[in-house]
Amino acid sequence: MRHILSLLMENESGALSRVAGLFSARAYNIESLTVAPTEDATLSRMTIVTRGSTDVIEQITKQLNKLIDVVKVQDLTDGSHIERELMLVKVRATGDQREEMKRLADIFRGRILDVSDKTYTIELTGPGSKLDAFLHAVEPSTILETVRTGASGIGRGDRIMKI
Amino acid sequence: MADLELTGAEIVVSCLRDEGVKHLFGYPGGAVLNIYDEIYKQHDFKHILVRHEQAAVHAADAYSRSTGEVGVAIVTSGPGATNAVTGIATAYMDSIPMVVISGQVPTPAIGQDAFQEVDMVGITRPCVKHNFLVRDVRDLAVTIKKAFYIAASGRPGPVVVDIPKDVTQHRCVYEYPKSVSMRSYNPTSKGHAGQIKKAAQMLLEAKRPMIYTGGGVILGNAAARVTELIRLLGYPTTSTLMGLGGYPSPDPLFLGMLGMHGTIEANMAMQHCDVLLAVGARFDDRVIGNPKHFAKEARRIIHIDVDPSSISKRVRVDIPIVGDVVQVLDEVIRLVQADSVKPDAEALNAWWAQIELWRAQDCLKYDRSASVIKPQFVIEKLYEVTQGDAYVTSDVGQHQMWAAQYYQFDKPRRWINSGGLGTMGFGLPAAMGVQMAHPEAMVACVTGEGSIQMNIQELSTCKEWNLPIKVVLLNNGYLGMVRQWQQFFYEERYAESYMNSLPDFVKLAEAYGHVGITIDKPEDVEPALRDAFGKYKDRLVFLNFLTDPRENVFPMIPAGKGLSEMILL
Ligand SMILES: Cc1ncc(C[n+]2csc(CCOP(=O)(O)OP(=O)(O)O)c2C)c(N)n1
């Protein structure tokens, strides 16, 4: 099962390596990991996407909680939540393809951020599956470069993670 | 007048003083010279100069194991720091509270591949409870305070404080914080009342109960409580290697150690019980063997531990209780006493009858008529001669298992060994740490000729401090435990397990200024031990027992097998 874990942790140097090291040392899987300071500069918020059985996820959560720098851990997939990821994708856009590519970007509510005579750079946000869908919709040979942030997540409504 | 400013080095020494540290084990070098200069000037604690940094850390570790206090070691940057890593990992695996101070190159040089630079925080990250790099002298005192607090609270563990040399020169006002609070670290201490109530009921309903205690009982100072509960219920009890002494071994309710080299009665009762109470233990692979095999029999499990991540890690449990073991057991005892339900005497009698049948197989028997010295016999005599009152440290191998099986520990903190990491070379430095903490006590280091040579240089430290340790070398001429596995599982292909060209241990001991004795006949075992603890009471005595080279440790559960799949003599 895919799980999205949200962490609040001390914004200390080395905190990221403790989390990354935990996952590699215990052979847990990381699909993506994003981190940045919060509105309170002493805290960072991290989102980790991982896969594992219920037992494994329980262990991951406990082990994360055990890290001294980690203030809070929440499994977003335990309740309703929103997940977003940002992707920048550079595609070949020449001749007929230019119109076609623009239309496709529109359908996916993408924005063209940069244009050259041979390329478009498109920004897309959404759940990971939507970004995957876009990449599948495009002729593979036209994709020149992609970069993705990994998922960020937040609980819906009153579900708030704060200290 | 402005408050007096101290240098970082003065602050380190002041912190140790204010923390009440009495013994510091260490080895100097460039990055810690400022600190050593302050150590030189003070009289609040003793510094014990070892001969290798690994030994400093093991000594500090065993100091802690035998006293319950936080052990403290100091090493220089680079090679000093890397030499300390085995010791730190050893303490980490056994959850020993320890603070290790390491020197670091000056902050501007960090990352420049400077002389004797190593990323200590990076190297030790997977084997510490936490670590710190102190970049600013103003953070020094509070960091050291946090280090002691983290090391000793919750599930204990080693904490490294890495201090760049320039930080030891910079100045600031010193104040040692009285306490620290950390929003990100609040170890649980109080067990859940509802869970404790369910646990008490489940214990009283048991038909085939079993109590299984581990190192957490020793670390949590819960031996008296565990003993009270076991006596109150009259239930059979076993212990892990790390928990020995948590309940008095000679007592009939105690079935001996369980696990890979556990007794038949302990392993079978563990496998066939219907209610299992696990206290401060973690169901590791050397204890329950294969978890699938363990799960074949249905049983309900209550698990008390201070660390939530130890619970339901390898084995699913029915009643998890996270909390301080003493506090939780106090509650359990109170509820069991108050309950009108009493243990089912009839069921319990039947269960004990079964256990006695297992016990009657006498799985720790060995050939007592042999003309060669049997290693088990040496340990039995050690127990007799010391009247069970010694601190026994050990290295790793067959001798370790024999010490665990045949020395009847009846008090906590007396059995000091590297259970989790299994570090050969632990025994002698550990004995130093114990003897420093308990100058009047009998301290024996049970070892093998492989293990002792991994830190034998410490005989020199022992001389300097006149530590009257008794080294009990069970010299079988082999890396015995390796040889045993090769005999059983590799068709007797003894690859590199024969210890050729051994030194003359008697001369070696004498060269270091100690007493050395070689014993090669069973009838000389006891007199030699009596001399060691009598005539040579105040000397380090190196007892070189030439033991049966082919002796094996029984029972044995092969790796990956289940608790009822023991190999017997
Ligand atoms: C540092 C280290 N290296 C290797 C091992 C693997 N090992 C475990 S037991 C053992 C043999 C120990 O031999 P010895 O100290 O002579 O004790 P004996 O088994 O003969 O009693 C070895 C090599 C270890 N535990 N620690």
Short mmCIF file of N, CA, C and O in Angstrom, two decimals, chain B residues 452-521:
data_model
loop_
_atom_site.label_atom_id
_atom_site.label_comp_id
_atom_site.label_asym_id
_atom_site.label_seq_id
_atom_site.Cartn_x
_atom_site.Cartn_y
_atom_site.Cartn_z
N ILE B 452 40.46 -12.22 23.62
CA ILE B 452 41.33 -11.43 24.53
C ILE B 452 42.38 -10.68 23.73
O ILE B 452 42.81 -9.59 24.11
N GLN B 453 42.77 -11.29 22.58
CA GLN B 453 43.82 -10.63 21.80
C GLN B 453 43.32 -9.41 21.04
O GLN B 453 44.10 -8.70 20.42
N MET B 454 42.02 -9.19 21.06
CA MET B 454 41.51 -8.01 20.36
C MET B 454 41.67 -6.72 21.17
O MET B 454 41.54 -5.63 20.62
N ASN B 455 41.90 -6.83 22.46
CA ASN B 455 42.16 -5.61 23.23
C ASN B 455 43.15 -5.89 24.35
O ASN B 455 43.07 -5.31 25.44
N ILE B 456 44.12 -6.78 24.07
CA ILE B 456 45.02 -7.24 25.13
C ILE B 456 45.93 -6.12 25.63
O ILE B 456 46.43 -6.16 26.75
N GLN B 457 46.11 -5.10 24.79
CA GLN B 457 46.97 -3.98 25.18
C GLN B 457 46.48 -3.30 26.46
O GLN B 457 47.24 -2.60 27.13
N GLU B 458 45.21 -3.54 26.80
CA GLU B 458 44.66 -2.88 27.99
C GLU B 458 45.25 -3.44 29.29
O GLU B 458 45.02 -2.89 30.37
N LEU B 459 45.99 -4.55 29.19
CA LEU B 459 46.69 -5.04 30.40
C LEU B 459 47.59 -3.94 30.93
O LEU B 459 47.86 -3.87 32.14
N SER B 460 48.05 -3.08 30.05
CA SER B 460 48.90 -1.97 30.46
C SER B 460 48.11 -0.93 31.26
O SER B 460 48.57 -0.44 32.29
N THR B 461 46.89 -0.62 30.81
CA THR B 461 46.03 0.30 31.56
C THR B 461 45.74 -0.29 32.94
O THR B 461 45.75 0.43 33.96
N CYS B 462 45.48 -1.60 32.97
CA CYS B 462 45.17 -2.26 34.24
C CYS B 462 46.34 -2.13 35.21
O CYS B 462 46.16 -1.98 36.42
N LYS B 463 47.55 -2.19 34.66
CA LYS B 463 48.73 -2.05 35.50
C LYS B 463 48.81 -0.64 36.08
O LYS B 463 49.02 -0.44 37.28
N GLU B 464 48.60 0.32 35.20
CA GLU B 464 48.70 1.71 35.64
C GLU B 464 47.75 2.00 36.81
O GLU B 464 48.09 2.72 37.73
N TRP B 465 46.57 1.43 36.75
CA TRP B 465 45.56 1.69 37.77
C TRP B 465 45.46 0.58 38.81
O TRP B 465 44.56 0.61 39.65
N ASN B 466 46.36 -0.41 38.75
CA ASN B 466 46.33 -1.54 39.69
C ASN B 466 44.95 -2.17 39.79
O ASN B 466 44.41 -2.33 40.90
N LEU B 467 44.38 -2.49 38.67
CA LEU B 467 43.04 -3.07 38.69
C LEU B 467 43.16 -4.58 38.88
O LEU B 467 43.73 -5.27 38.03
N PRO B 468 42.62 -5.11 39.99
CA PRO B 468 42.84 -6.53 40.30
C PRO B 468 41.86 -7.47 39.58
O PRO B 468 41.25 -8.35 40.18
N ILE B 469 41.71 -7.26 38.29
CA ILE B 469 40.78 -8.07 37.49
C ILE B 469 41.32 -9.49 37.39
O ILE B 469 42.53 -9.71 37.35
N LYS B 470 40.42 -10.46 37.35
CA LYS B 470 40.83 -11.85 37.09
C LYS B 470 40.41 -12.20 35.66
O LYS B 470 39.21 -12.25 35.36
N VAL B 471 41.40 -12.41 34.81
CA VAL B 471 41.10 -12.80 33.43
C VAL B 471 40.96 -14.32 33.41
O VAL B 471 41.91 -15.03 33.75
N VAL B 472 39.77 -14.80 33.09
CA VAL B 472 39.52 -16.24 33.05
C VAL B 472 39.49 -16.65 31.59
O VAL B 472 38.47 -16.54 30.91
N LEU B 473 40.64 -17.07 31.10
CA LEU B 473 40.74 -17.41 29.68
C LEU B 473 40.42 -18.90 29.50
O LEU B 473 41.12 -19.76 30.03
N LEU B 474 39.35 -19.17 28.77
CA LEU B 474 39.02 -20.56 28.42
C LEU B 474 39.71 -20.82 27.09
O LEU B 474 39.16 -20.57 26.01
N ASN B 475 40.93 -21.31 27.20
CA ASN B 475 41.80 -21.41 26.02
C ASN B 475 41.62 -22.76 25.34
O ASN B 475 42.16 -23.77 25.77
N ASN B 476 40.82 -22.75 24.27
CA ASN B 476 40.57 -24.01 23.55
C ASN B 476 41.36 -24.06 22.24
O ASN B 476 41.18 -24.97 21.43
N GLY B 477 42.19 -23.05 22.01
CA GLY B 477 43.03 -23.07 20.81
C GLY B 477 42.27 -22.84 19.52
O GLY B 477 42.84 -22.90 18.43
N TYR B 478 40.99 -22.56 19.64
CA TYR B 478 40.17 -22.32 18.45
C TYR B 478 39.35 -21.05 18.64
O TYR B 478 39.03 -20.67 19.76
N LEU B 479 38.95 -20.47 17.50
CA LEU B 479 37.84 -19.53 17.55
C LEU B 479 36.62 -20.44 17.72
O LEU B 479 35.98 -20.85 16.76
N GLY B 480 36.39 -20.79 18.96
CA GLY B 480 35.53 -21.93 19.27
C GLY B 480 34.14 -21.86 18.67
O GLY B 480 33.62 -22.84 18.13
N MET B 481 33.51 -20.71 18.77
CA MET B 481 32.14 -20.62 18.27
C MET B 481 32.11 -20.77 16.75
O MET B 481 31.19 -21.37 16.20
N VAL B 482 33.14 -20.26 16.10
CA VAL B 482 33.24 -20.41 14.65
C VAL B 482 33.47 -21.90 14.33
O VAL B 482 32.81 -22.47 13.46
N ARG B 483 34.37 -22.51 15.10
CA ARG B 483 34.65 -23.93 14.89
C ARG B 483 33.39 -24.77 15.07
O ARG B 483 33.11 -25.69 14.30
N GLN B 484 32.58 -24.42 16.08
CA GLN B 484 31.35 -25.17 16.33
C GLN B 484 30.41 -25.09 15.13
O GLN B 484 29.84 -26.10 14.71
N TRP B 485 30.24 -23.91 14.58
CA TRP B 485 29.36 -23.75 13.40
C TRP B 485 29.93 -24.54 12.21
O TRP B 485 29.19 -25.15 11.45
N GLN B 486 31.26 -24.52 12.09
CA GLN B 486 31.87 -25.24 10.96
C GLN B 486 31.69 -26.74 11.13
O GLN B 486 31.46 -27.46 10.16
N GLN B 487 31.75 -27.20 12.39
CA GLN B 487 31.55 -28.62 12.65
C GLN B 487 30.10 -29.03 12.31
O GLN B 487 29.87 -30.04 11.66
N PHE B 488 29.15 -28.20 12.71
CA PHE B 488 27.74 -28.57 12.54
C PHE B 488 27.23 -28.29 11.13
O PHE B 488 26.43 -29.04 10.61
N PHE B 489 27.66 -27.18 10.54
CA PHE B 489 26.99 -26.72 9.32
C PHE B 489 27.89 -26.66 8.09
O PHE B 489 27.43 -26.37 7.00
N TYR B 490 29.20 -26.92 8.26
CA TYR B 490 30.12 -26.85 7.12
C TYR B 490 30.96 -28.12 7.01
O TYR B 490 32.12 -28.08 6.58
N GLU B 491 30.37 -29.24 7.42
CA GLU B 491 31.03 -30.55 7.30
C GLU B 491 32.49 -30.53 7.78
O GLU B 491 33.38 -31.06 7.12
N GLU B 492 32.69 -29.91 8.90
CA GLU B 492 34.00 -29.91 9.56
C GLU B 492 35.12 -29.30 8.72
O GLU B 492 36.28 -29.68 8.86
N ARG B 493 34.76 -28.40 7.83
CA ARG B 493 35.83 -27.66 7.15
C ARG B 493 36.17 -26.46 8.04
O ARG B 493 35.42 -25.49 8.09
N TYR B 494 37.29 -26.56 8.75
CA TYR B 494 37.63 -25.56 9.75
C TYR B 494 38.43 -24.42 9.13
O TYR B 494 39.65 -24.33 9.32
N ALA B 495 37.74 -23.58 8.38
CA ALA B 495 38.41 -22.49 7.69
C ALA B 495 38.83 -21.41 8.68
O ALA B 495 37.99 -20.74 9.26
N GLU B 496 40.12 -21.26 8.88
CA GLU B 496 40.67 -20.14 9.64
C GLU B 496 40.08 -20.00 11.04
O GLU B 496 39.94 -18.89 11.54
N SER B 497 39.74 -21.11 11.65
CA SER B 497 39.22 -21.01 13.01
C SER B 497 40.21 -21.57 14.03
O SER B 497 39.92 -21.62 15.22
N TYR B 498 41.36 -22.01 13.55
CA TYR B 498 42.38 -22.51 14.46
C TYR B 498 43.32 -21.38 14.79
O TYR B 498 43.84 -20.69 13.93
N MET B 499 43.52 -21.18 16.08
CA MET B 499 44.37 -20.08 16.53
C MET B 499 45.80 -20.59 16.69
O MET B 499 46.16 -21.10 17.74
N ASN B 500 46.56 -20.48 15.65
CA ASN B 500 47.94 -20.94 15.67
C ASN B 500 48.83 -19.89 16.33
O ASN B 500 48.45 -18.74 16.45
N SER B 501 50.02 -20.31 16.73
CA SER B 501 51.03 -19.36 17.22
C SER B 501 50.50 -18.46 18.33
O SER B 501 50.68 -17.24 18.29
N LEU B 502 49.83 -19.07 19.28
CA LEU B 502 49.37 -18.26 20.41
C LEU B 502 50.57 -17.81 21.23
O LEU B 502 51.57 -18.53 21.31
N PRO B 503 50.47 -16.64 21.83
CA PRO B 503 51.57 -16.22 22.70
C PRO B 503 51.58 -17.06 23.97
O PRO B 503 50.59 -17.71 24.30
N ASP B 504 52.68 -17.01 24.67
CA ASP B 504 52.75 -17.59 26.01
C ASP B 504 52.04 -16.59 26.94
O ASP B 504 52.59 -15.54 27.29
N PHE B 505 50.80 -16.92 27.28
CA PHE B 505 49.99 -15.93 28.01
C PHE B 505 50.56 -15.62 29.40
O PHE B 505 50.37 -14.52 29.91
N VAL B 506 51.23 -16.60 29.99
CA VAL B 506 51.80 -16.34 31.32
C VAL B 506 52.91 -15.30 31.22
O VAL B 506 52.93 -14.31 31.97
N LYS B 507 53.80 -15.52 30.24
CA LYS B 507 54.87 -14.53 30.06
C LYS B 507 54.32 -13.17 29.68
O LYS B 507 54.83 -12.13 30.09
N LEU B 508 53.28 -13.22 28.85
CA LEU B 508 52.68 -11.97 28.40
C LEU B 508 52.13 -11.20 29.61
O LEU B 508 52.37 -9.99 29.76
N ALA B 509 51.38 -11.92 30.45
CA ALA B 509 50.82 -11.27 31.64
C ALA B 509 51.95 -10.71 32.50
O ALA B 509 51.88 -9.58 33.00
N GLU B 510 53.01 -11.50 32.64
CA GLU B 510 54.14 -11.05 33.47
C GLU B 510 54.83 -9.84 32.84
O GLU B 510 55.24 -8.92 33.53
N ALA B 511 54.92 -9.85 31.51
CA ALA B 511 55.56 -8.73 30.83
C ALA B 511 54.81 -7.43 31.11
O ALA B 511 55.40 -6.36 31.18
N TYR B 512 53.50 -7.55 31.27
CA TYR B 512 52.70 -6.37 31.59
C TYR B 512 52.70 -6.08 33.09
O TYR B 512 52.02 -5.17 33.55
N GLY B 513 53.40 -6.91 33.87
CA GLY B 513 53.50 -6.65 35.30
C GLY B 513 52.44 -7.36 36.14
O GLY B 513 52.19 -6.99 37.28
N HIS B 514 51.80 -8.37 35.54
CA HIS B 514 50.73 -9.07 36.26
C HIS B 514 51.15 -10.50 36.60
O HIS B 514 52.23 -10.95 36.23
N VAL B 515 50.23 -11.22 37.25
CA VAL B 515 50.45 -12.63 37.57
C VAL B 515 49.82 -13.48 36.47
O VAL B 515 48.67 -13.25 36.09
N GLY B 516 50.56 -14.45 35.97
CA GLY B 516 50.00 -15.36 34.97
C GLY B 516 50.09 -16.79 35.46
O GLY B 516 51.08 -17.18 36.08
N ILE B 517 49.02 -17.57 35.24
CA ILE B 517 49.02 -18.98 35.67
C ILE B 517 48.41 -19.80 34.54
O ILE B 517 47.34 -19.44 34.03
N THR B 518 49.07 -20.90 34.17
CA THR B 518 48.45 -21.82 33.23
C THR B 518 47.94 -23.03 34.01
O THR B 518 48.64 -23.55 34.87
N ILE B 519 46.71 -23.44 33.69
CA ILE B 519 46.09 -24.55 34.41
C ILE B 519 45.70 -25.58 33.35
O ILE B 519 44.96 -25.26 32.41
N ASP B 520 46.17 -26.82 33.50
CA ASP B 520 45.85 -27.81 32.47
C ASP B 520 45.21 -29.08 33.04
O ASP B 520 44.97 -30.03 32.31
N LYS B 521 44.94 -29.12 34.36
CA LYS B 521 44.29 -30.30 34.94
C LYS B 521 43.05 -29.89 35.72
O LYS B 521 43.06 -28.87 36.43
#
